Coordinates of C-alpha atoms in Angstrom, one line a residue:
M7 CA 142.6 -62.4 31.3
N8 CA 146.0 -61.1 30.1
T9 CA 147.0 -58.7 32.8
S10 CA 146.8 -58.6 36.6
R11 CA 145.2 -55.1 37.0
Y12 CA 141.8 -54.4 35.6
T13 CA 139.8 -51.2 35.4
P14 CA 136.1 -51.0 34.3
K15 CA 137.4 -49.7 31.0
L16 CA 139.7 -52.8 30.5
I17 CA 136.9 -55.2 31.6
V18 CA 134.7 -53.7 28.8
K19 CA 137.6 -53.9 26.3
E20 CA 138.2 -57.6 26.9
N21 CA 134.4 -58.3 27.2
L22 CA 134.7 -60.1 30.6
H23 CA 131.7 -61.5 32.3
F24 CA 131.2 -62.6 35.9
N25 CA 128.9 -64.7 38.0
I26 CA 128.1 -64.8 41.7
P27 CA 127.9 -68.5 42.7
I28 CA 125.1 -70.0 44.8
Y29 CA 127.2 -70.3 47.9
Q30 CA 128.1 -66.6 48.1
R31 CA 126.2 -64.4 50.5
L32 CA 123.8 -61.7 49.5
F33 CA 124.9 -58.2 48.8
A34 CA 125.6 -56.6 52.2
W35 CA 127.3 -53.3 51.9
G36 CA 125.7 -50.5 53.9
K37 CA 125.5 -46.8 53.4
E38 CA 128.7 -46.0 55.4
E39 CA 130.7 -48.5 53.3
I40 CA 129.4 -47.0 50.1
K41 CA 130.0 -43.5 51.3
G42 CA 133.5 -44.4 52.5
L43 CA 134.5 -45.8 49.1
L44 CA 133.2 -42.8 47.1
Y45 CA 134.9 -40.3 49.4
D46 CA 138.1 -42.3 49.2
L47 CA 137.9 -42.2 45.4
K48 CA 137.3 -38.5 45.3
E49 CA 140.2 -37.7 47.7
H50 CA 142.5 -40.0 45.7
F51 CA 141.8 -38.4 42.4
E52 CA 142.2 -34.9 43.9
K53 CA 145.5 -35.7 45.5
A54 CA 146.9 -38.0 42.7
P55 CA 146.1 -36.4 39.4
G56 CA 146.9 -38.1 36.1
Q57 CA 146.4 -41.8 35.8
S58 CA 147.3 -42.9 39.3
P59 CA 145.2 -46.0 39.9
Y60 CA 142.9 -46.5 42.9
Y61 CA 143.1 -50.1 44.0
L62 CA 139.9 -51.8 45.3
G63 CA 141.6 -55.0 46.1
M64 CA 141.9 -58.6 44.9
L65 CA 139.1 -60.5 43.1
S66 CA 139.6 -64.2 43.1
C67 CA 137.7 -66.2 40.5
I68 CA 137.4 -69.5 38.7
G69 CA 136.8 -69.8 35.0
R70 CA 133.4 -71.3 34.0
G71 CA 132.9 -71.4 30.3
D72 CA 132.9 -67.9 28.9
S73 CA 132.6 -66.2 32.3
F74 CA 134.3 -66.2 35.7
D75 CA 132.8 -67.3 39.0
L76 CA 133.6 -64.6 41.7
I77 CA 135.0 -66.6 44.6
D78 CA 136.1 -63.7 46.7
G79 CA 135.3 -60.0 46.0
Q80 CA 131.7 -60.3 44.9
Q81 CA 130.6 -57.5 47.2
R82 CA 133.1 -55.0 45.7
F83 CA 132.3 -56.0 42.1
T84 CA 128.5 -55.6 42.8
V85 CA 129.2 -52.1 44.2
V86 CA 131.0 -51.2 40.9
M87 CA 128.0 -52.4 39.0
L88 CA 125.7 -50.2 41.1
I89 CA 128.1 -47.3 40.7
G90 CA 128.0 -47.9 36.9
I91 CA 124.2 -47.8 36.9
V92 CA 124.3 -44.2 38.4
F93 CA 127.4 -43.0 36.5
R94 CA 126.1 -43.9 33.1
E95 CA 124.1 -40.6 33.4
Y96 CA 127.4 -38.8 33.2
D97 CA 128.8 -40.6 30.2
D98 CA 130.2 -38.5 27.4
E99 CA 127.6 -38.3 24.7
H100 CA 130.4 -39.0 22.1
G101 CA 131.3 -42.3 23.5
A102 CA 129.7 -44.8 25.9
R103 CA 131.7 -45.7 29.0
W104 CA 129.6 -47.0 31.9
K105 CA 126.7 -47.9 29.6
E106 CA 129.0 -50.4 28.0
F107 CA 130.2 -51.7 31.4
I108 CA 126.7 -52.5 32.6
E109 CA 125.5 -53.5 29.1
E110 CA 122.1 -51.9 29.3
D111 CA 121.3 -52.8 25.7
R112 CA 121.3 -56.5 26.5
Q113 CA 118.2 -58.5 27.4
D114 CA 119.9 -60.3 30.2
C115 CA 122.6 -59.1 32.6
K116 CA 125.7 -60.6 31.1
R117 CA 128.3 -58.5 32.9
L118 CA 127.2 -59.8 36.3
D119 CA 124.9 -62.7 36.8
F120 CA 123.5 -64.4 40.0
T121 CA 123.3 -68.2 40.1
A122 CA 120.1 -69.4 41.7
R123 CA 119.1 -65.9 42.6
P124 CA 116.7 -64.9 39.9
Q125 CA 115.1 -62.2 42.0
D126 CA 118.4 -60.4 42.4
R127 CA 119.3 -60.9 38.7
D128 CA 115.9 -59.6 37.6
Y129 CA 116.0 -56.7 40.0
L130 CA 119.4 -55.6 38.7
L131 CA 118.1 -55.9 35.1
S132 CA 115.1 -53.9 35.9
I133 CA 117.2 -51.0 37.2
I134 CA 119.6 -51.3 34.2
N135 CA 116.7 -51.3 31.8
K136 CA 114.7 -48.7 33.8
E137 CA 111.8 -51.0 34.1
P138 CA 109.4 -51.5 37.1
S139 CA 110.0 -54.5 39.3
D140 CA 107.8 -56.4 41.8
Y141 CA 110.8 -57.2 43.9
C142 CA 113.3 -54.7 45.6
N143 CA 116.7 -55.6 46.9
E144 CA 116.8 -53.1 49.7
K145 CA 120.6 -53.1 50.1
M146 CA 121.1 -52.5 46.4
D147 CA 118.4 -49.8 46.4
D148 CA 120.0 -48.0 49.4
A149 CA 123.4 -48.2 47.7
I150 CA 122.1 -46.6 44.5
K151 CA 120.4 -43.8 46.5
E152 CA 123.7 -43.2 48.4
I153 CA 125.6 -43.0 45.2
R154 CA 123.2 -40.5 43.7
W155 CA 123.2 -38.4 47.0
F156 CA 127.0 -38.4 46.9
M157 CA 127.1 -37.1 43.3
E158 CA 124.6 -34.3 44.0
R159 CA 126.2 -33.1 47.2
N160 CA 129.9 -33.2 46.2
F161 CA 130.1 -31.7 42.8
R162 CA 129.1 -28.2 41.7
S163 CA 128.6 -28.8 38.0
E164 CA 127.7 -31.5 35.5
E165 CA 131.2 -31.3 34.1
E166 CA 132.7 -32.1 37.4
K167 CA 130.4 -35.1 37.7
K168 CA 131.4 -36.3 34.3
T169 CA 135.1 -36.0 35.1
F170 CA 134.7 -38.0 38.3
A171 CA 132.7 -40.7 36.6
M172 CA 135.3 -40.9 33.8
Q173 CA 138.2 -41.1 36.4
V174 CA 136.5 -44.0 38.2
Y175 CA 136.0 -45.8 34.9
E176 CA 139.6 -45.5 33.9
R177 CA 141.4 -45.6 37.2
L178 CA 139.5 -47.7 39.7
S179 CA 141.5 -51.0 39.6
F180 CA 141.1 -54.6 40.6
F181 CA 143.8 -57.3 40.8
F182 CA 142.4 -60.6 39.5
S183 CA 143.6 -64.0 40.8
V184 CA 142.3 -66.9 38.7
L185 CA 142.2 -70.1 40.8
P186 CA 142.9 -73.6 39.3
D187 CA 139.8 -75.4 38.0
E188 CA 140.2 -78.2 40.5
Y189 CA 139.0 -75.8 43.2
M190 CA 135.5 -76.0 41.7
N191 CA 135.5 -79.8 42.1
D192 CA 137.0 -79.9 45.6
P193 CA 134.9 -78.2 48.2
S194 CA 137.4 -78.8 51.0
S195 CA 140.2 -77.0 49.0
L196 CA 137.8 -74.1 48.3
N197 CA 136.9 -73.8 52.0
K198 CA 140.6 -73.7 53.0
Y199 CA 141.2 -71.0 50.4
F200 CA 138.4 -68.9 52.0
E201 CA 140.1 -69.3 55.4
S202 CA 143.5 -68.3 54.2
M203 CA 142.1 -65.3 52.4
N204 CA 140.4 -64.2 55.6
S205 CA 143.7 -63.7 57.3
A206 CA 146.0 -62.8 54.4
G207 CA 148.5 -59.9 55.0
K208 CA 148.2 -56.6 53.1
G209 CA 150.5 -53.7 52.3
L210 CA 153.8 -55.4 53.0
E211 CA 155.8 -52.8 51.0
Q212 CA 154.0 -49.9 52.8
H213 CA 155.0 -50.9 56.3
E214 CA 158.7 -51.2 55.2
I215 CA 158.5 -47.6 53.8
I216 CA 157.0 -46.4 57.2
K217 CA 159.8 -48.2 59.0
V218 CA 162.4 -46.1 57.1
Q219 CA 160.4 -42.9 57.6
L220 CA 160.1 -43.3 61.3
L221 CA 163.8 -43.9 61.8
K222 CA 164.9 -40.7 60.0
G223 CA 166.9 -38.6 62.4
Q224 CA 166.4 -40.9 65.4
S225 CA 169.2 -41.8 67.7
G226 CA 169.5 -45.5 68.7
Q227 CA 168.4 -46.7 65.2
E228 CA 169.9 -50.2 65.7
W229 CA 167.9 -50.7 68.9
L230 CA 164.7 -49.5 67.3
T231 CA 165.2 -51.6 64.2
R232 CA 165.7 -54.7 66.3
I233 CA 162.3 -54.0 68.0
W234 CA 160.6 -53.4 64.7
N235 CA 162.0 -56.5 63.0
S236 CA 161.0 -58.7 65.9
V237 CA 157.5 -57.3 66.3
S238 CA 156.8 -57.3 62.6
D239 CA 157.4 -61.0 62.2
M240 CA 153.9 -62.4 62.8
S241 CA 154.9 -65.9 61.7
R242 CA 156.2 -66.7 65.2
P243 CA 155.7 -65.6 68.8
I244 CA 157.9 -62.8 69.9
I245 CA 159.2 -65.0 72.8
K246 CA 160.3 -68.4 71.6
K247 CA 159.6 -71.6 73.6
N248 CA 162.8 -73.5 73.8
E249 CA 162.6 -77.3 74.3
D250 CA 164.4 -77.1 77.6
I251 CA 161.7 -75.1 79.4
S252 CA 158.2 -76.2 80.5
Y253 CA 154.9 -74.6 79.4
E254 CA 154.6 -73.1 82.9
E255 CA 158.1 -71.5 82.6
Y256 CA 157.3 -70.3 79.1
R257 CA 154.1 -68.6 80.2
K258 CA 156.0 -66.9 83.0
L259 CA 158.4 -65.4 80.5
Y260 CA 155.5 -63.6 78.9
V261 CA 153.9 -62.5 82.2
D262 CA 157.3 -61.1 83.3
A263 CA 157.9 -59.3 80.0
I264 CA 154.4 -57.8 80.1
T265 CA 154.8 -56.7 83.7
K266 CA 158.2 -55.1 82.8
C267 CA 156.5 -53.1 80.1
Q268 CA 153.7 -52.0 82.5
D269 CA 156.5 -50.8 84.8
G270 CA 158.2 -48.9 82.0
L271 CA 161.1 -51.3 81.7
F272 CA 160.8 -51.8 78.0
E273 CA 164.5 -52.4 77.4
E274 CA 164.6 -55.2 79.9
A275 CA 161.4 -56.7 78.5
F276 CA 162.8 -56.8 75.0
K277 CA 166.1 -58.3 76.1
Q278 CA 164.0 -61.1 77.5
C279 CA 162.4 -61.5 74.1
E280 CA 165.7 -61.6 72.3
S281 CA 167.4 -63.9 74.7
S282 CA 164.8 -66.6 74.0
F283 CA 166.2 -67.0 70.4
D284 CA 169.5 -68.6 69.5
K285 CA 172.3 -66.9 67.7
E286 CA 171.0 -67.8 64.3
D287 CA 167.6 -66.4 65.2
D288 CA 169.2 -63.3 66.6
T289 CA 170.8 -62.6 63.2
E290 CA 167.3 -62.6 61.6
I291 CA 165.8 -60.4 64.3
G292 CA 168.6 -57.8 63.7
M293 CA 169.3 -55.5 60.9
I294 CA 168.4 -57.7 58.0
E295 CA 166.7 -56.0 55.0
A296 CA 163.0 -56.6 54.7
K297 CA 163.3 -58.2 51.3
M298 CA 165.4 -61.0 52.8
R299 CA 162.7 -61.9 55.4
V300 CA 159.9 -64.3 55.0
K301 CA 156.7 -62.6 53.7
E302 CA 153.6 -62.8 55.9
E303 CA 151.6 -64.6 53.3
S304 CA 153.9 -67.5 53.0
Y305 CA 155.1 -68.4 56.5
N306 CA 152.6 -71.1 57.3
Q307 CA 152.8 -73.6 54.5
D308 CA 152.8 -76.8 56.7
T309 CA 152.5 -77.0 60.5
S310 CA 153.4 -73.5 61.6
N311 CA 151.0 -71.1 63.3
R312 CA 149.8 -67.8 62.0
A313 CA 148.5 -64.7 63.7
I314 CA 144.9 -63.6 63.1
L315 CA 146.3 -60.1 62.1
S316 CA 148.8 -59.2 59.5
F317 CA 151.5 -56.8 60.6
P318 CA 150.0 -53.8 58.7
E319 CA 146.8 -54.4 60.6
F320 CA 148.6 -54.7 63.9
L321 CA 150.6 -51.5 63.1
M322 CA 147.4 -49.5 62.4
M323 CA 145.9 -50.7 65.7
V324 CA 148.9 -49.7 67.7
L325 CA 149.0 -46.3 66.0
D326 CA 145.3 -45.9 66.8
I327 CA 145.9 -46.8 70.5
H328 CA 149.1 -44.8 70.9
L329 CA 147.6 -41.5 69.6
S330 CA 144.1 -42.1 71.1
I331 CA 142.7 -41.7 67.6
N332 CA 139.6 -43.7 68.5
G333 CA 139.7 -45.0 64.9
S334 CA 136.8 -47.0 63.5
Y335 CA 135.8 -48.1 60.0
S336 CA 137.0 -45.1 58.0
F337 CA 140.3 -45.0 59.8
Y338 CA 141.1 -48.7 59.2
R339 CA 140.2 -48.3 55.5
T340 CA 142.9 -45.6 55.2
E341 CA 146.0 -46.4 53.2
L342 CA 148.8 -47.3 55.7
I343 CA 151.2 -44.6 54.6
R344 CA 148.4 -42.0 54.5
A345 CA 147.4 -43.0 58.1
F346 CA 150.9 -42.4 59.4
K347 CA 151.2 -39.1 57.4
D348 CA 147.9 -37.8 58.7
H349 CA 148.6 -38.8 62.3
A350 CA 152.2 -37.8 63.0
I351 CA 154.0 -39.5 65.9
T352 CA 156.0 -37.0 67.9
D353 CA 157.7 -39.6 70.3
I354 CA 159.1 -42.3 68.1
P355 CA 160.8 -44.4 70.8
A356 CA 157.5 -44.4 72.8
F357 CA 155.6 -45.7 69.8
Y358 CA 158.2 -48.5 69.4
N359 CA 157.7 -49.4 73.1
Q360 CA 154.0 -49.6 72.5
L361 CA 154.6 -51.9 69.5
L362 CA 156.6 -54.2 71.8
F363 CA 154.0 -54.1 74.7
Y364 CA 150.9 -54.7 72.6
R365 CA 152.7 -57.5 70.6
L366 CA 153.4 -59.2 73.9
L367 CA 149.8 -58.9 75.0
F368 CA 148.6 -60.0 71.5
D369 CA 150.8 -63.1 71.6
Y370 CA 149.9 -64.1 75.1
Y371 CA 146.1 -63.6 75.2
I372 CA 145.0 -63.9 71.5
I373 CA 144.6 -67.1 69.4
T374 CA 146.7 -68.2 66.6
L375 CA 145.7 -70.6 63.8
E376 CA 147.5 -73.9 64.0
N377 CA 147.7 -75.6 60.7
N378 CA 147.8 -79.4 60.5
A379 CA 146.7 -82.2 58.3
N380 CA 143.1 -82.1 59.8
G381 CA 142.6 -78.4 59.0
N382 CA 142.8 -75.3 61.1
R383 CA 142.6 -75.4 64.9
Y384 CA 143.2 -72.5 67.3
T385 CA 145.7 -72.2 70.1
V386 CA 146.6 -69.6 72.7
I387 CA 149.7 -69.3 74.7
I388 CA 147.7 -68.6 77.9
N389 CA 146.4 -72.2 77.8
S390 CA 149.9 -73.9 78.2
N391 CA 148.6 -77.2 79.5
D392 CA 147.0 -75.6 82.6
K393 CA 144.7 -78.6 83.1
G394 CA 142.9 -77.1 86.1
N395 CA 141.5 -74.4 83.9
Q396 CA 141.1 -76.4 80.7
S397 CA 137.4 -75.7 80.2
E398 CA 137.9 -71.9 80.5
I399 CA 140.9 -72.1 78.2
E400 CA 138.9 -73.9 75.5
C401 CA 136.1 -71.3 75.9
V402 CA 138.6 -68.5 75.3
C403 CA 139.9 -70.2 72.2
Q404 CA 136.4 -70.9 70.9
Y405 CA 135.0 -67.4 71.6
E406 CA 138.0 -65.6 70.0
S407 CA 137.8 -67.9 67.0
M408 CA 134.1 -67.3 66.7
L409 CA 134.8 -63.5 66.6
Y410 CA 137.6 -64.1 64.1
V411 CA 135.7 -66.3 61.6
S412 CA 132.5 -64.1 61.8
Q413 CA 134.7 -61.3 60.4
T414 CA 133.8 -59.0 63.3
P415 CA 136.2 -56.1 62.6
F416 CA 139.2 -56.7 64.8
Y417 CA 139.4 -53.1 65.9
N418 CA 135.9 -53.4 67.4
W419 CA 136.7 -56.2 69.8
L420 CA 140.5 -56.8 69.8
K421 CA 141.4 -53.2 70.4
P422 CA 139.3 -52.6 73.5
L423 CA 140.3 -56.0 74.8
L424 CA 144.0 -55.2 74.6
L425 CA 143.5 -51.7 76.0
E426 CA 141.8 -53.2 79.0
L427 CA 144.5 -55.9 79.4
S428 CA 147.2 -53.3 79.2
S429 CA 146.4 -52.1 82.8
L430 CA 145.9 -55.5 84.3
Q431 CA 148.4 -58.1 85.4
N432 CA 148.4 -61.8 84.7
V433 CA 144.7 -62.1 83.8
D434 CA 143.4 -65.7 84.0
C435 CA 141.2 -67.4 81.5
G436 CA 138.0 -67.0 83.4
K437 CA 138.5 -63.2 83.6
L438 CA 139.6 -63.1 80.0
L439 CA 136.4 -64.9 78.8
K440 CA 134.2 -62.5 80.8
M441 CA 136.0 -59.5 79.2
L442 CA 135.5 -60.9 75.7
K443 CA 131.8 -61.5 76.3
A444 CA 131.3 -58.1 77.8
I445 CA 133.0 -56.3 74.9
D446 CA 131.0 -58.4 72.3
N447 CA 127.7 -57.8 74.1
K448 CA 128.4 -54.1 74.1
L449 CA 129.0 -54.2 70.4
R450 CA 125.9 -56.2 69.6
K451 CA 123.6 -54.8 72.3
E452 CA 120.7 -57.2 71.8
V453 CA 119.4 -60.1 69.6
P454 CA 117.4 -59.1 66.6
A455 CA 113.7 -60.3 66.5
V456 CA 113.4 -63.8 65.1
E457 CA 111.8 -62.4 61.9
S458 CA 115.0 -60.4 61.2
L459 CA 117.0 -63.6 61.2
S460 CA 115.0 -65.1 58.3
Y461 CA 116.6 -65.7 55.0
K462 CA 114.5 -63.0 53.3
S463 CA 115.8 -60.4 55.8
N464 CA 119.4 -61.1 54.7
P465 CA 120.4 -61.9 58.3
D466 CA 123.7 -60.9 59.9
R467 CA 125.7 -64.2 59.8
Y468 CA 127.3 -63.3 63.1
W469 CA 124.2 -64.6 65.0
F470 CA 124.6 -68.1 63.6
W471 CA 128.2 -68.2 64.8
R472 CA 127.3 -66.8 68.2
L473 CA 124.6 -69.4 68.6
D474 CA 127.0 -72.2 67.7
Y475 CA 129.4 -70.9 70.4
F476 CA 126.7 -70.9 73.2
L477 CA 125.5 -74.3 72.0
W478 CA 129.1 -75.5 72.3
E479 CA 129.8 -73.9 75.7
N480 CA 126.5 -75.3 77.2
R481 CA 126.6 -78.7 75.4
E482 CA 125.9 -80.6 78.6
K483 CA 122.7 -78.6 78.9
Y484 CA 121.4 -78.8 75.4
F485 CA 122.6 -82.3 74.3
T486 CA 121.4 -85.1 76.6
E487 CA 123.6 -88.0 75.5
E488 CA 127.4 -88.2 76.2
E489 CA 128.1 -89.2 72.6
Q490 CA 126.3 -86.1 71.3
Q491 CA 128.3 -83.9 73.7
D492 CA 131.6 -85.4 72.5
I493 CA 130.6 -84.7 68.9
V494 CA 129.7 -81.1 69.7
N495 CA 132.9 -80.7 71.8
D496 CA 135.1 -81.3 68.8
Y497 CA 133.4 -78.5 66.8
I498 CA 135.9 -76.1 65.2
F499 CA 134.8 -72.6 64.0
R500 CA 135.6 -72.1 60.3
S501 CA 135.1 -69.3 57.9
N502 CA 131.7 -70.6 56.8
R503 CA 129.5 -68.0 55.3
S504 CA 126.7 -69.7 53.3
I505 CA 123.2 -70.0 54.6
E506 CA 121.8 -73.6 54.3
H507 CA 118.1 -74.4 54.2
L508 CA 117.6 -77.8 55.8
H509 CA 114.2 -78.1 54.1
P510 CA 115.3 -77.0 50.6
Q511 CA 113.9 -74.2 48.5
D512 CA 113.3 -76.6 45.6
Q513 CA 110.6 -78.8 46.9
K514 CA 110.1 -81.2 44.0
Q515 CA 111.4 -84.2 46.0
N516 CA 110.0 -83.1 49.4
T517 CA 106.8 -82.4 51.2
I518 CA 105.5 -78.9 50.5
W519 CA 106.2 -76.1 53.1
E520 CA 104.9 -72.6 53.0
E521 CA 107.6 -70.2 51.7
D522 CA 107.9 -68.2 55.0
K523 CA 108.6 -71.4 56.9
I524 CA 111.3 -72.5 54.4
H525 CA 113.1 -69.2 54.9
S526 CA 112.6 -68.8 58.6
F527 CA 115.5 -68.8 61.1
G528 CA 114.5 -72.3 62.4
N529 CA 115.2 -73.9 59.0
L530 CA 118.6 -72.2 58.5
A531 CA 122.2 -72.9 59.5
M532 CA 125.6 -71.6 58.5
I533 CA 127.8 -74.0 56.5
S534 CA 130.8 -73.7 54.3
P535 CA 130.5 -72.5 50.7
G536 CA 131.8 -75.9 49.4
F537 CA 129.3 -77.9 51.5
N538 CA 126.5 -75.6 50.4
S539 CA 127.4 -76.1 46.8
Q540 CA 127.4 -79.9 47.5
Q541 CA 124.0 -79.7 49.2
N542 CA 122.5 -77.5 46.6
N543 CA 118.8 -78.4 46.5
D544 CA 119.2 -82.0 47.5
P545 CA 116.2 -83.6 49.2
V546 CA 116.0 -83.7 53.0
T547 CA 116.9 -87.5 53.0
V548 CA 120.3 -86.8 51.3
K549 CA 121.0 -83.8 53.6
F550 CA 120.2 -85.9 56.7
A551 CA 122.6 -88.6 55.6
R552 CA 125.4 -86.1 55.2
I553 CA 124.7 -84.6 58.7
S554 CA 124.8 -88.1 60.1
D555 CA 128.1 -88.7 58.4
Q556 CA 129.6 -85.5 59.8
A557 CA 128.5 -86.5 63.3
Q558 CA 130.1 -89.9 63.1
K559 CA 133.3 -88.3 62.0
H560 CA 133.1 -85.5 64.7
A561 CA 133.4 -83.0 61.8
L562 CA 130.2 -80.9 62.2
Q563 CA 129.7 -78.0 59.8
S564 CA 127.2 -76.3 62.2
I565 CA 126.1 -77.2 65.7
K566 CA 122.7 -75.6 65.0
L567 CA 122.4 -77.9 62.0
Y568 CA 123.2 -80.9 64.2
S569 CA 120.6 -79.7 66.7
M570 CA 118.0 -79.6 63.9
F571 CA 119.0 -83.1 62.9
L572 CA 118.5 -84.3 66.5
A573 CA 115.2 -82.4 66.9
A574 CA 113.9 -84.4 64.0
K575 CA 115.3 -87.6 65.7
G576 CA 117.6 -88.1 62.9
S577 CA 114.8 -88.8 60.5
P578 CA 114.0 -86.7 57.4
E579 CA 110.3 -87.3 58.0
G580 CA 110.7 -85.8 61.5
W581 CA 111.7 -82.4 60.2
T582 CA 108.3 -80.8 60.0
P583 CA 107.1 -77.2 60.2
D584 CA 106.0 -77.7 63.8
I585 CA 109.4 -79.2 64.9
M586 CA 111.1 -76.4 63.0
K587 CA 109.2 -73.8 64.9
D588 CA 110.0 -75.4 68.3
H589 CA 113.6 -75.5 67.3
E590 CA 113.5 -71.8 66.2
E591 CA 112.0 -70.6 69.5
K592 CA 114.6 -72.6 71.5
M593 CA 117.5 -71.3 69.4
H594 CA 116.4 -67.7 69.6
N595 CA 115.9 -68.0 73.4
I596 CA 119.5 -69.3 73.7
L597 CA 120.7 -66.1 71.9
V598 CA 118.6 -63.9 74.2
D599 CA 119.9 -65.7 77.3
S600 CA 123.5 -65.3 76.1
F601 CA 123.3 -61.6 76.9
K602 CA 122.4 -62.4 80.5
E603 CA 125.6 -64.2 81.3

């Protein structure tokens, strides 16, 4: 790779090939995501003629021989492959474009391969080669149908279709980040990379442009700028805890500032924020140019905390709330500058007041990631050593971190939570936990049938994280020994997203199970990509040894996996199809019962 921006055309020119590693999840884009991307592309090309690129984001990869393993971005690259399969029909007869990208003349799919997923690889090849297949990847099939539907419904002539296909080929753009080779040999480093990617900030330059645009013609620019600069720094809480005050006093500062905002006393609330910083800090909060400030991606190199939202994401959410846009998926995919252009703010000072108010609520009630030598842990200001409520405080941290790592869109749970909190005063942890659960239950509605959680059904990973939470919360009920409860108590939610089969798919060194039992929910757990890569198709004896080691170190990858280990009485021979089925029924019932709380 010799440049940071790649189009399909340049990928063909440099003959780049990619592979989806074993630990990556299955293709999961739905019809709405496909439709959203295609309409975004069409709108961009109509409004930005010429060669203005459309950026589809960052692809992170590791070199492997003559190809690259896609570590982050495999969903987007697979979508481009599927787009290419449809768009080759509109190639100019005088020169191949998309045909070369998907390489239909090859016997094997060299542009994109799937490690240890021969069915997906063969299915993609069958579509490329226009051959019948015994297996159908329904998500890919639905995506192709959606792409065809889009082309038929949105263009009047074949010439328009060809033009659009050519524009996508030449202007759709990725940024590539090639990671050092040592990431491949260090699963813990790779897992930390996933976690940092999950919360990386985006669009830093755009929010500074918006800052300038909003201030044009406004009186009191210095005052508004001080609010913006303070709120936009997501690397630290908006109210600083000085060493000379207790946690109880610190918590009271937040409660008082929030109450002042609810009473319309925004200026007094902000003065309370500013007064918590010393003179050196005040200088930074003031009229300093954005380019002199610490960027959001780099503020947490050692032991500092970081917010679960970037400032651009927070900014979009407050815009959504302030104008009652009721934004969902399509709104939050809109380019930041475009969103502020399409949704004009008529009362700029009122919007800044809302930025201040929701930042105070966000800081006080929502977790931050605390980096330390032992990995990420989650903290929340509302805890503040309130030992009388420590159990509920820990539950709030764990539930919010469960929603965060499961990649539940923040606007689906965080936005309604902050809206509800905005009209309440000094909510305690017990009430906050009930609010979180109620919002989440409303989003999810009910547990899927156990068959829908099997590996073959490409299950929503969320349910594995939710199960781990309720196993953790009710550890005294589901784990009989105090030592087991202590091990579970120390569980930390991480950005795991790989499905592990305890009884492996490769049964050469194991007893033989029927295929449906291997892939059933009872035999599955959610673990980190690095650990999954390490496990691979190891025999059950090796896997049990690793689980035992994790338990001894109080470093579980999955509480469900630990529960499977205990159900087998810690013995590989004890993990039988009958024990697995009993475990599956118990776990599914826990999920069902979680909606009754």
